[in-house]
Short mmCIF file of C-alpha atoms in Angstrom, two decimals:
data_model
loop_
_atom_site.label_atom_id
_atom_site.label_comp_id
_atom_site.label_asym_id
_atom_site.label_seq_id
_atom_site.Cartn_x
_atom_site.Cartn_y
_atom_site.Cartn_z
CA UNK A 1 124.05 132.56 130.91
CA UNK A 2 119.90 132.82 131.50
CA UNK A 3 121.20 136.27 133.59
CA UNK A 4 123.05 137.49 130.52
CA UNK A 5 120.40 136.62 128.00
CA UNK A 6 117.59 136.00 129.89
CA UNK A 7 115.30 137.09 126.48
CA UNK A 8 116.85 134.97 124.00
CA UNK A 9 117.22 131.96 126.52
CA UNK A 10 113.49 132.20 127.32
CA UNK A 11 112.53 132.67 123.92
CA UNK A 12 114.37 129.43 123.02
CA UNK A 13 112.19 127.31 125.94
CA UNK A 14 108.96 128.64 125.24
CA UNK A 15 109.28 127.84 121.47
CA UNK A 16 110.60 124.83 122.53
CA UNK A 17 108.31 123.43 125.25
CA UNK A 18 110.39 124.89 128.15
CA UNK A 19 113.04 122.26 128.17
CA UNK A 20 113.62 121.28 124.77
CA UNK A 21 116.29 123.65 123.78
CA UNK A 22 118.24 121.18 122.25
CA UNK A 23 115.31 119.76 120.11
CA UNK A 24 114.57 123.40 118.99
CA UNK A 25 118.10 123.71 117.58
CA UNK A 26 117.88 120.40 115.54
CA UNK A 27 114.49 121.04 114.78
CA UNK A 28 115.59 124.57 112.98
CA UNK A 29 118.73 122.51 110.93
CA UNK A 30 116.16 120.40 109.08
CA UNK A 31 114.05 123.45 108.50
CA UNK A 32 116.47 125.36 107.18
CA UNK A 33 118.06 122.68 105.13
CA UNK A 34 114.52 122.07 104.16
CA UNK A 35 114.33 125.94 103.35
CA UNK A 36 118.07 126.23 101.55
CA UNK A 37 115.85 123.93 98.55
CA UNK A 38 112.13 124.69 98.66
CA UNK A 39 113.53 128.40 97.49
CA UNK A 40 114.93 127.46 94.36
CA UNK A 41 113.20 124.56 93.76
CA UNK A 42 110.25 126.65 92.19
CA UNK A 43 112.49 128.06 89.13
CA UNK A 44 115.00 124.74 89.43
CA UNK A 45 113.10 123.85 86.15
CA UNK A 46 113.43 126.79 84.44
CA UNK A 47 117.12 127.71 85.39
CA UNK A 48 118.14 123.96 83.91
CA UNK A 49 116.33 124.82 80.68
CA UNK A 50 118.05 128.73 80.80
CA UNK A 51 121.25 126.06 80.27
CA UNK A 52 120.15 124.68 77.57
CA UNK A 53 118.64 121.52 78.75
CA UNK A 54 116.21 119.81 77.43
CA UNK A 55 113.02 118.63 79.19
CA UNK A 56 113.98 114.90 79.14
CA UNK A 57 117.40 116.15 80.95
CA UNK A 58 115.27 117.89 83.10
CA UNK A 59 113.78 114.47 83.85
CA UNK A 60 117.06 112.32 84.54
CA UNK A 61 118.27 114.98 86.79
CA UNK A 62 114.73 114.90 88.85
CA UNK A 63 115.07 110.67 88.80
CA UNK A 64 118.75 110.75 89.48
CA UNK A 65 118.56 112.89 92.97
CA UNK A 66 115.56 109.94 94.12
CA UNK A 67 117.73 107.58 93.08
CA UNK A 68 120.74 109.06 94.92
CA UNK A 69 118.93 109.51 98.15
CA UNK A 70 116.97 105.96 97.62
CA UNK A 71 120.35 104.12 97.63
CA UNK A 72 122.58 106.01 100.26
CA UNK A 73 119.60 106.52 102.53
CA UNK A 74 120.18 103.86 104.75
CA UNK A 75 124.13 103.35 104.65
CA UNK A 76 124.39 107.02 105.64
CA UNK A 77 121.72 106.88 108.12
CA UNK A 78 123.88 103.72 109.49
CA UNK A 79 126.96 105.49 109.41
CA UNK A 80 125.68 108.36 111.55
CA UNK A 81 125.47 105.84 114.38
CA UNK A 82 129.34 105.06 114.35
CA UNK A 83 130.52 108.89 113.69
CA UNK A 84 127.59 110.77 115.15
CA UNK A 85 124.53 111.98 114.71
CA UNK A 86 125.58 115.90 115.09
CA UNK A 87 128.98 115.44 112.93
CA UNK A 88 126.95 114.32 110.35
CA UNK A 89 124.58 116.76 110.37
CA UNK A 90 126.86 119.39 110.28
CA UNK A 91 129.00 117.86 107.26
CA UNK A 92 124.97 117.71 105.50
CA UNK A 93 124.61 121.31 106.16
CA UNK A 94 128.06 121.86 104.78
CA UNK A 95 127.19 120.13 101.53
CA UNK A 96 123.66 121.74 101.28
CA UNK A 97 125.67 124.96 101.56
CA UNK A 98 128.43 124.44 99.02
CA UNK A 99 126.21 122.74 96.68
CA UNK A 100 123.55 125.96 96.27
CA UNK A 101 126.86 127.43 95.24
CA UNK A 102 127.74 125.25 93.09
CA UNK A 103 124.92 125.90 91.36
CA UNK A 104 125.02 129.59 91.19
CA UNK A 105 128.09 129.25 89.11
CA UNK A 106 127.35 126.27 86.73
CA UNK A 107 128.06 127.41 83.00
CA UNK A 108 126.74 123.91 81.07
CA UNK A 109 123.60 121.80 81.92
CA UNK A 110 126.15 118.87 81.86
CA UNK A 111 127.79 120.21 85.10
CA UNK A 112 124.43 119.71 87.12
CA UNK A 113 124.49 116.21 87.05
CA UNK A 114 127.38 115.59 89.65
CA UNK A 115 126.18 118.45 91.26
CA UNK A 116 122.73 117.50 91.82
CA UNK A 117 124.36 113.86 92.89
CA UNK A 118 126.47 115.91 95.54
CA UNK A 119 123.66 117.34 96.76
CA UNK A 120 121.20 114.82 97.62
CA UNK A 121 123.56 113.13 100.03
CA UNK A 122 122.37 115.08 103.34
CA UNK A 123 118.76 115.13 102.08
CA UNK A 124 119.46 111.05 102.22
CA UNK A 125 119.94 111.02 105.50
CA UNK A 126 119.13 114.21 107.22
CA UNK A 127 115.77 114.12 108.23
CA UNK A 128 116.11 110.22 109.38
CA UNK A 129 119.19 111.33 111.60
CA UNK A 130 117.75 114.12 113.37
CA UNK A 131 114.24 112.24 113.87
CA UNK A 132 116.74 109.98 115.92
CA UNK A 133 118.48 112.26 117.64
CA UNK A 134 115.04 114.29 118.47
CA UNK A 135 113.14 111.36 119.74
CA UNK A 136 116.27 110.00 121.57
CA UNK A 137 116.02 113.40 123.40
CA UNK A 138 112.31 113.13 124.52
CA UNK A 139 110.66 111.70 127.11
CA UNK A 140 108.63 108.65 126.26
CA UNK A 141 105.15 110.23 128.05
CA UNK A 142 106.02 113.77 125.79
CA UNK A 143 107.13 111.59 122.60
CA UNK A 144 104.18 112.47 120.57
CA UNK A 145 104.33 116.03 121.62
CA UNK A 146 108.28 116.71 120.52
CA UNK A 147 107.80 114.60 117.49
CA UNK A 148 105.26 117.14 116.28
CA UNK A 149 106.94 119.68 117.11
CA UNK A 150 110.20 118.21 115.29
CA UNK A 151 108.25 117.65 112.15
CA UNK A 152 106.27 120.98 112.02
CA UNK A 153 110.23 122.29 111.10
CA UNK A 154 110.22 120.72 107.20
CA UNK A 155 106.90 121.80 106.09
CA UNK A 156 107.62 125.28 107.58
CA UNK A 157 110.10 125.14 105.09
CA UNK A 158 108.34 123.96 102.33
CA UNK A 159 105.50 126.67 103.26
CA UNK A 160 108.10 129.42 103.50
CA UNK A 161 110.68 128.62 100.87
CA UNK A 162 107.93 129.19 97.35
CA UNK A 163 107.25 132.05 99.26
CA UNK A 164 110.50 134.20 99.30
CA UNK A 165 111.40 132.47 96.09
CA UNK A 166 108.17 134.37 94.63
CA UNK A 167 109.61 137.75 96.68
CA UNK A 168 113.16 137.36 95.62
CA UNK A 169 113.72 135.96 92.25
CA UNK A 170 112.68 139.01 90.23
CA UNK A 171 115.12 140.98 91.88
CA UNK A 172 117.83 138.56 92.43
CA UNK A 173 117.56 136.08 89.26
CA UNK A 174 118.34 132.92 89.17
CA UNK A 175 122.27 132.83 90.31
CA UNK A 176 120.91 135.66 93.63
CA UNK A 177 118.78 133.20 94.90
CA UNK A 178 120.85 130.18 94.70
CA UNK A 179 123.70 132.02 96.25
CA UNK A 180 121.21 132.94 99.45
CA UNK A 181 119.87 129.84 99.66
CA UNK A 182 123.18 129.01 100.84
CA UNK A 183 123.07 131.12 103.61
CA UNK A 184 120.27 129.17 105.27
CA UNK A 185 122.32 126.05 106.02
CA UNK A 186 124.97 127.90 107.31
CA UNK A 187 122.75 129.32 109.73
CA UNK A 188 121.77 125.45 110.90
CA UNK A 189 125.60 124.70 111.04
CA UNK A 190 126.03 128.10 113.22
CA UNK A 191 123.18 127.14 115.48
CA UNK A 192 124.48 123.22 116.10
CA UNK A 193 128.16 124.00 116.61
CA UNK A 194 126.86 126.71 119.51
CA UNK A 195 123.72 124.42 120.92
CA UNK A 196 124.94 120.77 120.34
CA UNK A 197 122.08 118.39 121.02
CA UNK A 198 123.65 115.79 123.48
CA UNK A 199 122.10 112.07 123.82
CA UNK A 200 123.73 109.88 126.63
CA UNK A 201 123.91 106.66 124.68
CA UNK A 202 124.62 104.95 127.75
CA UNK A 203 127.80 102.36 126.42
CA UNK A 204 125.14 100.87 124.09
CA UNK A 205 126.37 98.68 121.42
CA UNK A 206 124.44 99.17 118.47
CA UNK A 207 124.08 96.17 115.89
CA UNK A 208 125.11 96.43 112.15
CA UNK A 209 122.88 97.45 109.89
CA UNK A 210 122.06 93.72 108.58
CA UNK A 211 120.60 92.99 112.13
CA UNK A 212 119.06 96.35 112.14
CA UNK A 213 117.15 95.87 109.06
CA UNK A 214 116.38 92.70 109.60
CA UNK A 215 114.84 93.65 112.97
CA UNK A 216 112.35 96.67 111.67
CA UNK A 217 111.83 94.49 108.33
CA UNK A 218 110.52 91.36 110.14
CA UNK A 219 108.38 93.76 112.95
CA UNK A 220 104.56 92.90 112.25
CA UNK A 221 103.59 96.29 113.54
CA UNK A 222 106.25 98.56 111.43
CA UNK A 223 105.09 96.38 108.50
CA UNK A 224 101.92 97.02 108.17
CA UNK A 225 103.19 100.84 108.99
CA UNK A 226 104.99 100.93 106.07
CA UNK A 227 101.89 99.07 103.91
CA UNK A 228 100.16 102.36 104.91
CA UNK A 229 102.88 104.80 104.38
CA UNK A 230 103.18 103.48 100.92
CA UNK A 231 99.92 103.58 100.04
CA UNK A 232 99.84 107.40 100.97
CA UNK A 233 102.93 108.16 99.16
CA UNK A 234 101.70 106.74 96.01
CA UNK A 235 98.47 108.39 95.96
CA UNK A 236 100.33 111.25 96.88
CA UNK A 237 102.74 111.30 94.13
CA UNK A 238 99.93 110.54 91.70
CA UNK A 239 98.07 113.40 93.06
CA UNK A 240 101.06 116.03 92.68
CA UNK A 241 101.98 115.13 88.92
CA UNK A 242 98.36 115.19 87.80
CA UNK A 243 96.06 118.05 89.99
CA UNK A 244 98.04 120.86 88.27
CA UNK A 245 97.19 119.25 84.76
CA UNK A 246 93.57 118.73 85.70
CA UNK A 247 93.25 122.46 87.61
CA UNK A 248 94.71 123.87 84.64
CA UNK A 249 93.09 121.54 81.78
CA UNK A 250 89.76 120.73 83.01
CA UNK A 251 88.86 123.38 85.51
CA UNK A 252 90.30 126.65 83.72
CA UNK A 253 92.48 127.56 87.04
CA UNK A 254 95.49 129.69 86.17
CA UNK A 255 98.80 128.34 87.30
CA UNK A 256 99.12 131.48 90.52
CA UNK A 257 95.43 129.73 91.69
CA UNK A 258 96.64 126.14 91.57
CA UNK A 259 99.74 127.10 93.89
CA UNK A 260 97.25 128.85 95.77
CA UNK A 261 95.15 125.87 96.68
CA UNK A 262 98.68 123.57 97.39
CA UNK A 263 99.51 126.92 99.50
CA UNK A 264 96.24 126.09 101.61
CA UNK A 265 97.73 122.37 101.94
CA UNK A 266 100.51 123.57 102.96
CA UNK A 267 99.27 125.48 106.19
CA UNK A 268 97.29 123.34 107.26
CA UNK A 269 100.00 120.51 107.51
CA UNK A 270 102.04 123.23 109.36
CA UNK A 271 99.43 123.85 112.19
CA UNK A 272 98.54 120.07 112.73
CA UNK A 273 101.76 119.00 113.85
CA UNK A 274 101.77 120.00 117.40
CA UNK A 275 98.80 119.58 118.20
CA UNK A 276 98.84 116.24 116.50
CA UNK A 277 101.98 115.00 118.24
CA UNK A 278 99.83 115.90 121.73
CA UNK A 279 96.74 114.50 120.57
CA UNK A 280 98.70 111.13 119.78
CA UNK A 281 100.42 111.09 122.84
CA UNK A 282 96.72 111.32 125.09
CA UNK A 283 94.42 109.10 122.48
CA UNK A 284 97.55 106.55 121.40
CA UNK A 285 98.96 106.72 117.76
CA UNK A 286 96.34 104.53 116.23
CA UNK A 287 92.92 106.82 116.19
CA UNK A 288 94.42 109.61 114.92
CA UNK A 289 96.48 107.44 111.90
CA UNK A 290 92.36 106.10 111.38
CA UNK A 291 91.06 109.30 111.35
CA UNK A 292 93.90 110.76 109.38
CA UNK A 293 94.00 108.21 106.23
CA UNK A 294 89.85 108.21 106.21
CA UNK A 295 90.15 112.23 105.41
CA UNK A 296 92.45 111.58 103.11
CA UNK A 297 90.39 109.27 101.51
CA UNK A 298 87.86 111.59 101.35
CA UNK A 299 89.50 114.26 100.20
CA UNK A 300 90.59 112.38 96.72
CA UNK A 301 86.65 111.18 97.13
CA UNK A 302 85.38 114.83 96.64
CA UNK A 303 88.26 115.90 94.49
CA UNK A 304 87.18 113.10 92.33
CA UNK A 305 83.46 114.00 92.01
CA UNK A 306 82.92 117.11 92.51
CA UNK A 307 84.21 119.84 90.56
CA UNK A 308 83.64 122.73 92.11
CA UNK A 309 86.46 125.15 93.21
CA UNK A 310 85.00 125.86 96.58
CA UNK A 311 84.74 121.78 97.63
CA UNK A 312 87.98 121.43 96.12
CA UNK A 313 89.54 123.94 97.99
CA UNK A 314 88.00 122.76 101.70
CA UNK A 315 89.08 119.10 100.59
CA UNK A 316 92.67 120.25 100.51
CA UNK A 317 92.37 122.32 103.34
CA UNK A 318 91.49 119.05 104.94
CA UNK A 319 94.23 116.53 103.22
CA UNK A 320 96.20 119.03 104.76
CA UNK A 321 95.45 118.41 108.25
CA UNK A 322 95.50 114.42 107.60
CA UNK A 323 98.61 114.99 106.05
CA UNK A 324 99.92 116.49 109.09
CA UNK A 325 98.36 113.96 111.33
CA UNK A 326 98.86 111.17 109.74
CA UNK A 327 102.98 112.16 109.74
CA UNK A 328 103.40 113.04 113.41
CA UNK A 329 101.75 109.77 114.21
CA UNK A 330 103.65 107.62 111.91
CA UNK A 331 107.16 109.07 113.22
CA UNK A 332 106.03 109.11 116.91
CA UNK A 333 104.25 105.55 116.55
CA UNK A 334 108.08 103.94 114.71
CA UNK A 335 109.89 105.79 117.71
CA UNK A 336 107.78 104.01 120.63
CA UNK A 337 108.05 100.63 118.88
CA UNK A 338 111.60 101.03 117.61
CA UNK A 339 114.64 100.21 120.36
CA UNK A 340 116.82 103.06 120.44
CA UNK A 341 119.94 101.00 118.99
CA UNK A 342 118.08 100.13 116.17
CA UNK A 343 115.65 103.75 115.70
CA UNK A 344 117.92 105.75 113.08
CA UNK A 345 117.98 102.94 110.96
CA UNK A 346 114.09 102.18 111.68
CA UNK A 347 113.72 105.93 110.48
CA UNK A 348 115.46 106.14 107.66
CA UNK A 349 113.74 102.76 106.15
CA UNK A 350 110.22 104.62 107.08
CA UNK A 351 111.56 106.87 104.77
CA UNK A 352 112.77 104.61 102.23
CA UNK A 353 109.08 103.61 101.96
CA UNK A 354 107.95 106.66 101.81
CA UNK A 355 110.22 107.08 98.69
CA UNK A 356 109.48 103.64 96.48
CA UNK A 357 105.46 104.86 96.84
CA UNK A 358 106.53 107.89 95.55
CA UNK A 359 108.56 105.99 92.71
CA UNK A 360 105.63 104.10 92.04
CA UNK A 361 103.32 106.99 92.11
CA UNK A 362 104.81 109.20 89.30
CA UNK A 363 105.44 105.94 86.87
CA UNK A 364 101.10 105.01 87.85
CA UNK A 365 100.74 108.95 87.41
CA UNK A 366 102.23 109.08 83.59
CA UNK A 367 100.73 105.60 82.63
CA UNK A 368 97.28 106.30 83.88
CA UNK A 369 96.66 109.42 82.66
CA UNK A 370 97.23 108.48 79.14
CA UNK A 371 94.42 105.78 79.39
CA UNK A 372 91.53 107.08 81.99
CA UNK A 373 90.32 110.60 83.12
CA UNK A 374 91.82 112.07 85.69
CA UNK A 375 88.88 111.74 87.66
CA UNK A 376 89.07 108.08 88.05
CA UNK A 377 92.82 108.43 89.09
CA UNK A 378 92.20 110.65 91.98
CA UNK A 379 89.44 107.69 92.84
CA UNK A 380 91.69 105.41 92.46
CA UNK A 381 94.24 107.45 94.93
CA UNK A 382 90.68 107.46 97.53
CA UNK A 383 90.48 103.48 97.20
CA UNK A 384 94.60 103.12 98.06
CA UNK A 385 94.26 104.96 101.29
CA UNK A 386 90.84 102.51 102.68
CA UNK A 387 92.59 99.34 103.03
CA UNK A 388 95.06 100.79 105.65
CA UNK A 389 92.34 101.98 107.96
CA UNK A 390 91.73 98.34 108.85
CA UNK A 391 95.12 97.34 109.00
CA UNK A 392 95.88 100.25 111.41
CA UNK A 393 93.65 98.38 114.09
CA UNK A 394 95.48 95.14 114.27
CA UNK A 395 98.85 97.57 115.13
CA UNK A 396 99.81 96.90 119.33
CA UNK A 397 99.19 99.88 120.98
CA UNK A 398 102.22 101.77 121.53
CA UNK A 399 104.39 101.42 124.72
CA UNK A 400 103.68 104.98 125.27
CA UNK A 401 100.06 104.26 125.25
CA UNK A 402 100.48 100.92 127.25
CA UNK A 403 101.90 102.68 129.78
CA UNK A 404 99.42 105.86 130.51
CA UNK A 405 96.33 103.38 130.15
CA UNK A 406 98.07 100.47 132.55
CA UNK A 407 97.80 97.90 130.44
#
């Protein structure tokens, strides 16, 4: 085959670390997943209210789809273990496919609500599943390294999806663009079927998910993980309700500048995550998770305090790059310390946690900011991501780490 298509074979291993073929395929199904949403997601607003929806319905259908993906997280992600990690991906690319149509041809606001249900069941599991399958497929010495590369694939689709929504929807309108955002997960589904990733599970028996859980739940390290992964997600939530209000309100930023400055967040998260996954995998995951939640810190620190566009706009070019840090380090850091009959499930509650702080963020986000300035709330997002620098010391080294250093 390399003799028939020796370009597109070669292509395919340099993008993919010259051996990861496999992970580059299942890397490129969450980002275009990813991708099939981030391009509507922009005008989703607007198209519900173009039904004749009103901005509290806008809110139920926003809760509903956390709520759907909160609660079917982990049974799916369990599930995938007995059926398969690729089968299920493939049905969640199916769904994310159908569903963008589905929406194309809605006629009442009332016929979005089983349809948003419908479609948050691959984003439940999805990105848990293939973490799995990704990390499964590394070695434990490049672990770092493929996990960053794994998870550079989502935010490359939440850079590029607001993009060629802002190039497409003019000409297309609202029903154009759902209808080619369903193209992208077929794409994924095309690419799977012909490049399967393959993991020898080895006549393993995995445990049900009660012993599962119970196992990550009651792991001191993956504990005080999560502590710091929900600190960050709160703050985080806060910080994306509120920043447009106070660019817009306090500031006198147009709307086009404020998604210019998230823009600059976004990139930056995109070209951390490789190097970050290599970085973890020489230093250990621990210094870069302390360097990663002290710029963060920071960041809401100077955001806070100073008001001036040019400080704002380094200190986001900076969360950025903790942001994409801090992530690669997390997954890569749950992957060494999870056992392999236990890591979907270990993954998908990393995620759950990830999606309570974000619960907790946007209720803190509304309450707060009818009480205190919205200066004091992004200090109060600075002081939620200190505590976990000191917590991130008393985390074992990871076996990765143990092993290159001898200990």
């Amino acid at each position: 085959m390399e003799k028939v298509y020796p370009l597109l074979i070669g292509g395919f291993y340099v993008l993919a670390g010259g051996w990861g073929l496999r992970v580059y395929v299942a890397a490129s199904s969450v980002m275009l997943l990813v991708l099939s949403w981030s391009i509507v997601a922009p005008i989703f607003p607007l198209y519900v209210r173009s039904l004749g929806a009103s901005t509290l319905f806008l809110g139920l259908l926003m809760a509903l789809s956390s709520l759907v993906s909160l609660i079917l997280r982990i049974p799916l992600s369990a599930l995938s273990d007995r059926v398969g990690r690729v089968p299920m991906l493939l049905i969640g690319l199916l769904i994310a496919s159908s569903s963008s149509i589905f929406y194309a041809y809605a006629s009442s606001f009332l016929q979005l609500l089983p349809i948003i249900v419908y479609q948050s069941i691959p984003f439940a599991y999805f990105n848990p599943v293939a973490a799995s399958l990704v990390s499964d497929m590394a070695p434990m010495e490049r672990r770092g390294d493929v996990m960053g590369r794994y998870l550079t694939s989502p935010s490359l689709g939440l850079v590029l999806g607001p993009m060629l929504c802002s190039l497409l929807v003019d000409r297309l309108g609202y029903r154009g663009l759902f209808l080619s955002s369903a193209l992208f997960p077929l794409i994924g589904l095309i690419l799977l079927l012909l490049v399967p990733p393959r993991v020898s599970q080895g006549g393993v028996e995995r445990p049900g998910v009660g012993a599962s859980l119970r196992e990550v739940a009651m792991d001191r390290d993956i504990l005080i993980l999560s502590y710091c992964r929900a600190s960050f997600s709160t703050s985080h939530s806060i910080f994306a309700a509120l920043f447009p209000l106070y660019a817009v309100e306090s500031l006198g930023l147009k709307p086009s500048q404020v998604a210019a400055l998230f823009t600059l967040r976004g990139v930056t998260n995109v070209l951390v995550r490789p190097p970050a996954g290599r970085i973890s995998d020489s230093l250990g995951r621990r210094p870069p998770l302390v360097a990663a939640y002290g710029v963060i810190a920071a960041s809401y620190l100077l955001i806070a305090r100073v008001g001036v566009i040019p400080i704002i706009a380094l200190s986001l070019l900076l969360y950025g790059f903790a942001w994409g840090m801090r992530a690669v380090s997390e997954w890569a850091y749950i992957a060494d310390v999870a056992r392999p009959e236990v890591r979907t499930i270990a993954f998908s509650y990393l995620s759950t946690v990830f999606g309570l702080g974000s619960t907790l963020g946007g209720v803190l986000a509304g309450a707060l900011s009818t009480v205190i300035p919205y200066g004091d709330i992004f200090l109060l997002s600075a002081l939620l991501n200190m505590p976990p620098i000191p917590l991130i010391f008393k985390m074992r080294a990871s076996p990765s780490r143990l092993h290159q250093s001898g200990e």
